[in-house]
XYZ file of C-alpha atoms in Angstrom:
81
model
C -24.709 -18.671 -15.144
C -26.076 -20.492 -12.021
C -26.867 -19.278 -8.930
C -23.514 -20.208 -7.460
C -21.013 -18.708 -10.047
C -22.847 -15.206 -9.837
C -22.329 -14.669 -5.798
C -20.088 -12.033 -4.881
C -21.234 -12.128 -0.813
C -19.387 -14.584 1.348
C -20.045 -14.647 5.505
C -17.371 -15.797 6.834
C -18.040 -18.017 10.631
C -16.314 -19.405 13.149
C -13.782 -16.328 13.854
C -12.241 -15.824 17.064
C -13.441 -13.189 18.770
C -10.748 -11.366 20.018
C -10.077 -10.411 16.155
C -10.400 -6.773 15.414
C -11.379 -5.595 11.703
C -7.752 -4.527 11.088
C -6.654 -7.755 12.097
C -8.841 -9.630 9.425
C -7.992 -6.699 7.077
C -4.680 -8.191 7.812
C -5.827 -11.774 7.708
C -6.899 -11.040 4.393
C -4.558 -9.221 2.562
C -1.926 -12.297 3.392
C -3.711 -14.645 2.337
C -3.947 -12.612 -1.509
C -7.101 -10.570 -0.983
C -5.999 -7.199 -0.718
C -8.049 -5.009 -2.682
C -10.513 -7.656 -3.274
C -13.400 -6.407 -1.501
C -15.358 -3.489 -1.322
C -17.255 -4.314 1.891
C -16.519 -5.973 5.121
C -18.902 -5.820 8.049
C -17.579 -7.867 11.435
C -20.176 -7.091 13.765
C -18.580 -6.022 17.625
C -20.749 -6.619 20.960
C -20.908 -3.220 22.357
C -20.956 -4.574 25.622
C -17.838 -7.257 25.396
C -15.848 -5.526 22.957
C -15.127 -8.556 21.152
C -16.692 -9.362 17.354
C -19.356 -12.086 17.502
C -17.802 -14.563 15.300
C -18.621 -13.823 11.719
C -18.057 -11.306 9.256
C -19.866 -10.554 5.664
C -17.199 -9.682 2.999
C -18.471 -8.240 -0.926
C -15.851 -9.864 -3.414
C -15.429 -7.714 -6.052
C -15.893 -10.703 -8.646
C -18.048 -14.063 -8.187
C -14.355 -15.635 -9.265
C -12.567 -14.007 -6.622
C -15.600 -15.017 -3.931
C -15.225 -18.640 -5.124
C -11.650 -18.453 -4.574
C -12.110 -16.801 -0.903
C -14.562 -19.897 -0.523
C -11.435 -22.303 -0.929
C -9.067 -20.403 0.766
C -10.426 -20.055 4.125
C -12.680 -23.234 4.734
C -11.755 -25.207 7.294
C -8.214 -22.664 7.723
C -7.912 -21.569 11.142
C -7.290 -18.097 11.416
C -3.585 -17.251 11.966
C -4.672 -15.187 16.239
C -5.662 -16.790 18.692
C -6.333 -20.191 17.709
């Protein structure tokens, strides 16, 4: 398989900085990705308590990572946009 098809980690960018980890998980779940990842990192600025606008997720399978890319690339998040 090519390196593209073997990837399971994705970076979500341009997240509204008011999103919390719980809100992001809810957004992912409502898009059909509940239970599809085993790691989520949403860095928070300690001074502003806002996220930094990006997150890393590790999906359970490369095919799920590809579906997530297709579902969220160019999409506006449901809150704060």
